[in-house]
CSV table of C-alpha atoms in Angstrom, one decimal:
chain,number,residue,atom,x,y,z
A,1,MET,CA,14.0,-15.3,-18.1
A,2,SER,CA,14.5,-19.2,-18.2
A,3,ALA,CA,11.9,-21.7,-16.7
A,4,VAL,CA,9.8,-21.3,-13.3
A,5,ALA,CA,12.2,-22.0,-10.6
A,6,ALA,CA,9.9,-22.1,-7.9
A,7,GLU,CA,5.8,-21.7,-7.9
A,8,LEU,CA,3.5,-21.2,-4.9
A,9,ALA,CA,-0.1,-21.5,-5.3
A,10,GLY,CA,-2.8,-20.6,-2.4
A,11,VAL,CA,-0.1,-21.4,0.2
A,12,ASP,CA,-1.3,-21.2,3.9
A,13,LYS,CA,0.8,-21.5,6.9
A,14,ALA,CA,-0.8,-22.1,10.4
A,15,TYR,CA,0.4,-22.9,13.9
A,16,GLY,CA,-2.5,-23.9,16.0
A,17,ALA,CA,-4.8,-21.4,15.8
A,18,ARG,CA,-2.5,-18.9,14.2
A,19,THR,CA,-2.3,-18.5,10.6
A,20,VAL,CA,0.9,-16.6,9.7
A,21,VAL,CA,0.9,-17.0,6.1
A,22,ARG,CA,-2.7,-16.7,3.8
A,23,ASP,CA,-3.3,-17.9,0.6
A,24,VAL,CA,0.0,-16.6,-1.1
A,25,SER,CA,0.7,-17.2,-4.9
A,26,PHE,CA,3.6,-16.3,-6.9
A,27,ALA,CA,6.3,-17.6,-9.3
A,28,LEU,CA,9.8,-17.2,-9.7
A,29,ALA,CA,12.0,-17.6,-13.0
A,30,GLY,CA,15.5,-18.4,-13.5
A,31,GLY,CA,17.4,-15.1,-13.8
A,32,GLU,CA,15.1,-13.1,-11.9
A,33,ARG,CA,16.1,-11.2,-8.6
A,34,VAL,CA,12.6,-10.7,-6.5
A,35,ALA,CA,12.4,-8.6,-3.3
A,36,LEU,CA,10.2,-9.9,-0.7
A,37,LEU,CA,9.4,-7.2,1.5
A,38,GLY,CA,7.4,-6.7,4.7
A,39,HIS,CA,7.6,-6.0,8.4
A,40,ASN,CA,8.8,-8.4,11.1
A,41,GLY,CA,6.2,-10.9,11.4
A,42,ALA,CA,4.7,-10.4,7.9
A,43,GLY,CA,5.7,-14.0,6.9
A,44,LYS,CA,8.8,-13.6,5.2
A,45,THR,CA,11.0,-16.1,6.7
A,46,THR,CA,8.2,-18.4,7.0
A,47,LEU,CA,7.6,-18.7,3.4
A,48,MET,CA,11.3,-19.3,2.9
A,49,LYS,CA,11.3,-22.2,5.1
A,50,MET,CA,8.6,-23.6,3.3
A,51,MET,CA,10.0,-23.2,0.2
A,52,LEU,CA,13.2,-24.8,1.3
A,53,GLY,CA,11.0,-27.9,2.9
A,54,LEU,CA,11.9,-27.0,6.6
A,55,THR,CA,8.6,-26.5,7.4
A,56,PRO,CA,5.4,-28.1,6.1
A,57,VAL,CA,2.7,-26.1,4.4
A,58,SER,CA,-1.1,-26.2,6.0
A,59,ALA,CA,-2.7,-25.5,2.4
A,60,GLY,CA,-1.7,-25.2,-0.9
A,61,ASN,CA,1.1,-26.1,-3.2
A,62,ILE,CA,4.7,-25.2,-3.7
A,63,ARG,CA,7.0,-26.6,-6.2
A,64,VAL,CA,10.7,-25.8,-6.2
A,65,LEU,CA,12.9,-26.8,-9.4
A,66,GLY,CA,10.0,-29.1,-10.3
A,67,HIS,CA,9.5,-30.9,-7.1
A,68,ASP,CA,7.9,-30.9,-3.8
A,69,PRO,CA,10.3,-29.2,-1.4
A,70,ALA,CA,9.6,-31.5,1.5
A,71,ALA,CA,10.3,-34.5,-0.5
A,72,ALA,CA,12.8,-33.4,-3.0
A,73,PRO,CA,16.1,-35.5,-3.5
A,74,ALA,CA,19.5,-34.9,-2.6
A,75,GLY,CA,20.3,-33.3,-6.0
A,76,VAL,CA,17.7,-30.8,-5.8
A,77,ARG,CA,18.4,-29.7,-2.5
A,78,ARG,CA,21.9,-29.3,-3.3
A,79,ALA,CA,20.9,-27.0,-6.2
A,80,LEU,CA,19.6,-24.6,-3.5
A,81,GLY,CA,21.5,-21.7,-1.7
A,82,PHE,CA,19.9,-20.2,1.6
A,83,LEU,CA,21.4,-17.7,4.1
A,84,PRO,CA,19.4,-17.4,7.2
A,85,GLU,CA,18.7,-14.2,8.9
A,86,ASN,CA,21.1,-14.9,11.9
A,87,VAL,CA,24.0,-16.7,10.7
A,88,ALA,CA,25.4,-18.9,13.3
A,89,PHE,CA,28.8,-20.7,12.9
A,90,ASP,CA,31.1,-22.5,15.0
A,91,PRO,CA,33.5,-19.5,16.7
A,92,ALA,CA,36.2,-22.0,17.1
A,93,VAL,CA,36.6,-22.9,13.3
A,94,SER,CA,38.5,-20.9,10.8
A,95,GLY,CA,36.2,-19.4,8.0
A,96,ARG,CA,38.4,-21.4,5.5
A,97,ASP,CA,37.2,-24.6,7.4
A,98,MET,CA,33.9,-23.6,8.0
A,99,LEU,CA,33.4,-23.2,4.4
A,100,ALA,CA,35.0,-26.6,3.7
A,101,PHE,CA,32.7,-28.0,5.8
A,102,PHE,CA,30.0,-26.9,4.1
A,103,ALA,CA,31.7,-27.7,0.7
A,104,THR,CA,31.8,-31.3,1.8
A,105,LEU,CA,28.4,-31.4,2.8
A,106,LYS,CA,27.3,-30.2,-0.7
A,107,HIS,CA,29.9,-32.8,-2.5
A,108,ARG,CA,31.9,-29.7,-3.8
A,109,PRO,CA,35.4,-29.7,-4.8
A,110,MET,CA,37.7,-27.8,-2.2
A,111,ARG,CA,38.9,-25.5,-4.8
A,112,GLU,CA,35.4,-23.5,-4.7
A,113,VAL,CA,36.4,-23.0,-1.2
A,114,GLY,CA,39.3,-20.1,-2.2
A,115,LYS,CA,37.5,-18.8,-4.8
A,116,LEU,CA,34.2,-18.1,-2.9
A,117,LEU,CA,36.3,-16.5,0.0
A,118,GLU,CA,38.1,-14.3,-2.6
A,119,ARG,CA,34.8,-13.3,-3.9
A,120,VAL,CA,33.4,-12.3,-1.0
A,121,GLY,CA,36.3,-10.2,0.4
A,122,LEU,CA,37.2,-12.6,3.1
A,123,ALA,CA,40.5,-14.2,1.5
A,124,GLU,CA,42.9,-12.5,4.0
A,125,ALA,CA,40.8,-13.4,6.7
A,126,ALA,CA,40.4,-16.9,5.7
A,127,GLY,CA,42.5,-18.3,8.2
A,128,ARG,CA,41.1,-16.6,11.3
A,129,ARG,CA,38.7,-18.1,13.6
A,130,VAL,CA,35.0,-17.2,12.7
A,131,GLY,CA,34.8,-16.0,16.6
A,132,THR,CA,37.1,-13.2,15.9
A,133,TYR,CA,34.7,-12.2,12.6
A,134,SER,CA,32.6,-9.1,12.8
A,135,LYS,CA,28.6,-9.2,12.0
A,136,GLY,CA,29.4,-8.3,8.3
A,137,MET,CA,32.0,-11.0,7.9
A,138,ARG,CA,29.9,-13.4,9.1
A,139,GLN,CA,27.3,-12.3,6.6
A,140,ARG,CA,29.8,-12.5,4.1
A,141,LEU,CA,30.8,-16.1,5.3
A,142,GLY,CA,27.2,-17.2,5.4
A,143,LEU,CA,26.9,-15.9,1.5
A,144,ALA,CA,30.0,-17.7,0.5
A,145,GLN,CA,28.2,-21.0,1.8
A,146,ALA,CA,24.7,-20.2,0.3
A,147,LEU,CA,26.8,-19.6,-3.3
A,148,LEU,CA,28.4,-23.3,-3.0
A,149,GLY,CA,28.2,-25.4,-5.9
A,150,SER,CA,26.6,-22.5,-8.2
A,151,PRO,CA,23.1,-23.4,-7.0
A,152,CYS,CA,19.9,-22.8,-9.3
A,153,LEU,CA,17.7,-21.0,-6.7
A,154,LEU,CA,19.0,-18.6,-3.8
A,155,LEU,CA,16.9,-17.7,-1.0
A,156,LEU,CA,18.6,-15.1,1.1
A,157,ASP,CA,16.9,-13.8,4.3
A,158,GLU,CA,17.7,-10.3,5.7
A,159,PRO,CA,21.3,-11.1,3.6
A,160,THR,CA,22.6,-7.1,4.0
A,161,SER,CA,22.4,-7.0,7.7
A,162,GLY,CA,25.2,-6.0,9.3
A,163,LEU,CA,26.8,-4.8,6.0
A,164,ASP,CA,28.2,-1.3,5.5
A,165,PRO,CA,27.1,0.6,2.0
A,166,GLU,CA,30.2,-0.6,0.1
A,167,LEU,CA,29.8,-4.0,1.0
A,168,ARG,CA,26.1,-3.7,0.2
A,169,ALA,CA,27.0,-2.6,-3.2
A,170,ALA,CA,29.4,-5.5,-3.7
A,171,PHE,CA,26.8,-8.2,-2.5
A,172,TYR,CA,24.4,-6.7,-5.1
A,173,ALA,CA,27.0,-6.8,-7.7
A,174,ILE,CA,27.4,-10.7,-7.0
A,175,LEU,CA,23.8,-11.3,-7.1
A,176,ALA,CA,23.6,-9.4,-10.4
A,177,GLU,CA,26.6,-11.7,-11.8
A,178,ARG,CA,24.5,-14.8,-10.8
A,179,ALA,CA,21.2,-13.5,-12.1
A,180,ALA,CA,22.9,-13.0,-15.6
A,181,GLN,CA,23.9,-16.6,-15.5
A,182,GLY,CA,20.3,-17.6,-15.0
A,183,VAL,CA,20.2,-18.1,-11.2
A,184,ALA,CA,16.6,-17.1,-9.4
A,185,VAL,CA,17.2,-14.9,-6.6
A,186,MET,CA,15.0,-14.2,-3.6
A,187,LEU,CA,15.9,-11.9,-0.9
A,188,SER,CA,13.6,-10.5,1.9
A,189,SER,CA,14.3,-7.5,3.4
A,190,HIS,CA,12.5,-4.3,5.2
A,191,LEU,CA,15.3,-2.1,4.0
A,192,LEU,CA,13.5,-0.4,1.3
A,193,THR,CA,16.0,2.2,-0.1
A,194,GLU,CA,18.6,-0.1,-1.3
A,195,LEU,CA,16.3,-2.3,-3.4
A,196,GLU,CA,14.5,0.0,-6.2
A,197,GLY,CA,17.2,-0.9,-8.4
A,198,PRO,CA,18.9,-4.3,-7.4
A,199,ALA,CA,15.2,-6.0,-7.6
A,200,ASP,CA,13.9,-6.9,-11.0
A,201,ARG,CA,10.1,-7.6,-9.0
A,202,ILE,CA,8.9,-6.8,-5.7
A,203,LEU,CA,6.5,-8.7,-3.5
A,204,ILE,CA,5.0,-6.7,-0.5
A,205,MET,CA,3.7,-8.7,2.7
A,206,ASP,CA,1.3,-7.3,4.8
A,207,ARG,CA,0.2,-9.8,7.7
A,208,GLY,CA,0.9,-13.0,6.2
A,209,ARG,CA,-0.8,-12.0,2.8
A,210,LEU,CA,0.6,-10.8,-0.6
A,211,ALA,CA,-0.4,-7.1,-0.5
A,212,ALA,CA,1.1,-6.3,-3.9
A,213,ALA,CA,3.3,-7.6,-6.5
A,214,GLY,CA,5.3,-6.4,-9.6
A,215,THR,CA,8.0,-4.2,-10.9
A,216,LEU,CA,8.4,-1.0,-9.2
A,217,GLU,CA,6.8,1.1,-12.2
A,218,GLU,CA,3.6,-1.6,-12.2
A,219,LEU,CA,3.4,-1.0,-8.5
A,220,ARG,CA,3.7,2.7,-8.7
A,221,ALA,CA,0.9,2.5,-11.3
A,222,GLN,CA,-1.2,-0.1,-9.0
A,223,ALA,CA,-0.9,2.6,-6.1
A,224,GLY,CA,-1.8,5.7,-8.1
A,225,LEU,CA,0.5,7.8,-5.6
A,226,PRO,CA,1.1,11.4,-7.0
A,227,LEU,CA,4.0,12.8,-8.4
A,228,ARG,CA,6.0,15.6,-6.6
A,229,LEU,CA,6.7,18.7,-8.8
A,230,ARG,CA,9.4,21.1,-7.8
A,231,ALA,CA,10.2,24.4,-9.7
A,232,THR,CA,12.9,26.4,-8.3
A,233,LEU,CA,12.5,30.5,-9.0
A,234,ALA,CA,15.3,32.7,-10.0
A,235,ASP,CA,14.9,34.4,-6.4
A,236,GLY,CA,15.7,31.4,-5.0
A,237,GLY,CA,12.2,30.3,-4.1
A,238,VAL,CA,10.5,27.1,-4.2
A,239,VAL,CA,7.1,26.1,-5.7
A,240,GLU,CA,6.0,22.5,-4.7
A,241,GLN,CA,3.2,20.5,-6.2
A,242,SER,CA,1.8,17.1,-6.2
A,243,CYS,CA,-0.2,15.9,-9.0
A,244,ALA,CA,-1.8,12.7,-10.5
A,245,ALA,CA,0.2,11.0,-13.1
A,246,ALA,CA,-2.7,11.9,-15.7
A,247,ASP,CA,-1.9,15.6,-15.2
A,248,LYS,CA,1.8,15.5,-15.1
A,249,ILE,CA,2.2,17.0,-18.6
A,250,ALA,CA,-0.4,20.1,-17.9
A,251,ARG,CA,1.2,20.9,-14.6
A,252,LEU,CA,4.8,20.7,-16.2
A,253,ARG,CA,3.7,23.2,-19.2
A,254,ALA,CA,2.5,25.5,-16.4
A,255,LEU,CA,5.5,25.4,-14.6
A,256,ALA,CA,7.8,25.6,-17.5
A,257,ALA,CA,6.0,28.7,-18.7
A,258,ARG,CA,6.8,30.9,-15.7
A,259,PRO,CA,9.5,33.7,-16.8
A,260,ASP,CA,11.3,33.3,-13.3
A,261,LEU,CA,11.6,29.5,-13.4
A,262,ALA,CA,15.4,28.6,-12.9
A,263,ASP,CA,14.9,24.6,-12.5
A,264,LEU,CA,12.3,21.9,-12.6
A,265,SER,CA,12.3,18.7,-11.1
A,266,ILE,CA,9.6,15.6,-10.8
A,267,GLU,CA,10.0,12.9,-8.4
A,268,ALA,CA,8.0,9.8,-8.5
A,269,PRO,CA,6.9,7.9,-5.4
A,270,GLY,CA,9.4,5.7,-4.1
A,271,LEU,CA,9.6,2.2,-2.8
A,272,ALA,CA,8.9,3.6,0.8
A,273,ASP,CA,5.7,5.6,-0.2
A,274,ILE,CA,4.5,2.4,-2.3
A,275,TYR,CA,5.0,0.3,0.8
A,276,ALA,CA,3.4,2.5,3.0
A,277,HIS,CA,0.2,2.4,0.5
A,278,PHE,CA,0.0,-1.1,0.4
A,279,THR,CA,0.7,-2.0,4.1
A,280,GLY,CA,-0.6,1.0,5.9
A,281,GLY,CA,3.1,1.1,7.4
A,282,HIS,CA,5.3,3.7,7.7
A,283,PHE,CA,9.3,4.5,6.8
A,284,THR,CA,11.7,5.3,9.3
A,285,GLY,CA,15.4,5.3,9.3
A,286,GLY,CA,15.6,3.3,6.1
A,287,GLN,CA,13.4,0.5,7.1
A,288,ALA,CA,9.8,-0.6,6.9
A,289,ALA,CA,7.9,-0.5,10.1
């Protein structure tokens, strides 16, 4: 990883008497992919808006690419890529012309437009009006505009909304490419099942606070949730047990010693289990709720 791309220290955000972000601190390094998880209303979007300088902090400090985002020079702003949760484009304009408009705003050459449309899978639909695009196609166009100019920091708010599994896989492949080039990536989501592999580090928000932060393995250790052991017997029967990580070897040895053992597997707590532990939430339909 390279230098710090963004750093938050003790950040609060309040709207009148209602505090929506409370004492949040973390850093994001170049080349790092960080997933910002939380239920709707947990403060994810507000954090991103503060990092972009779109809304002021109420307390604390934010530095993005070495600057206060609220007063960052134009060059720093052009080094940021942002994909909002609800992408809105002029429905009467073609995808190509829409992306060309954003390229003009970012002072980027027009040759980037065609390359990005091809990279996000919209080359064949580039001449069509955006009003004819599906939600997934609009999301891909939004990703293309976020990638304009090879930004140093990507902030993506619920970026895979409306994408089918194949397109989600392609989306995460693009993020992996950019991270390998040193780009810092933060994406917010309440879709947990798809993030266990693509995220280098995970931040869990709960009611405006940062409830937990770390790699998946670090969060498993922090949560201290039991492992699940499953032994399949020769007669087709199944023995299932839960145990603490410290007891794993002893339990495995005991099960492996059974003469009727046909198969043995071990399952560590998944991100859904970890999320529920730190937030008191529950997991349903692939989403944190």
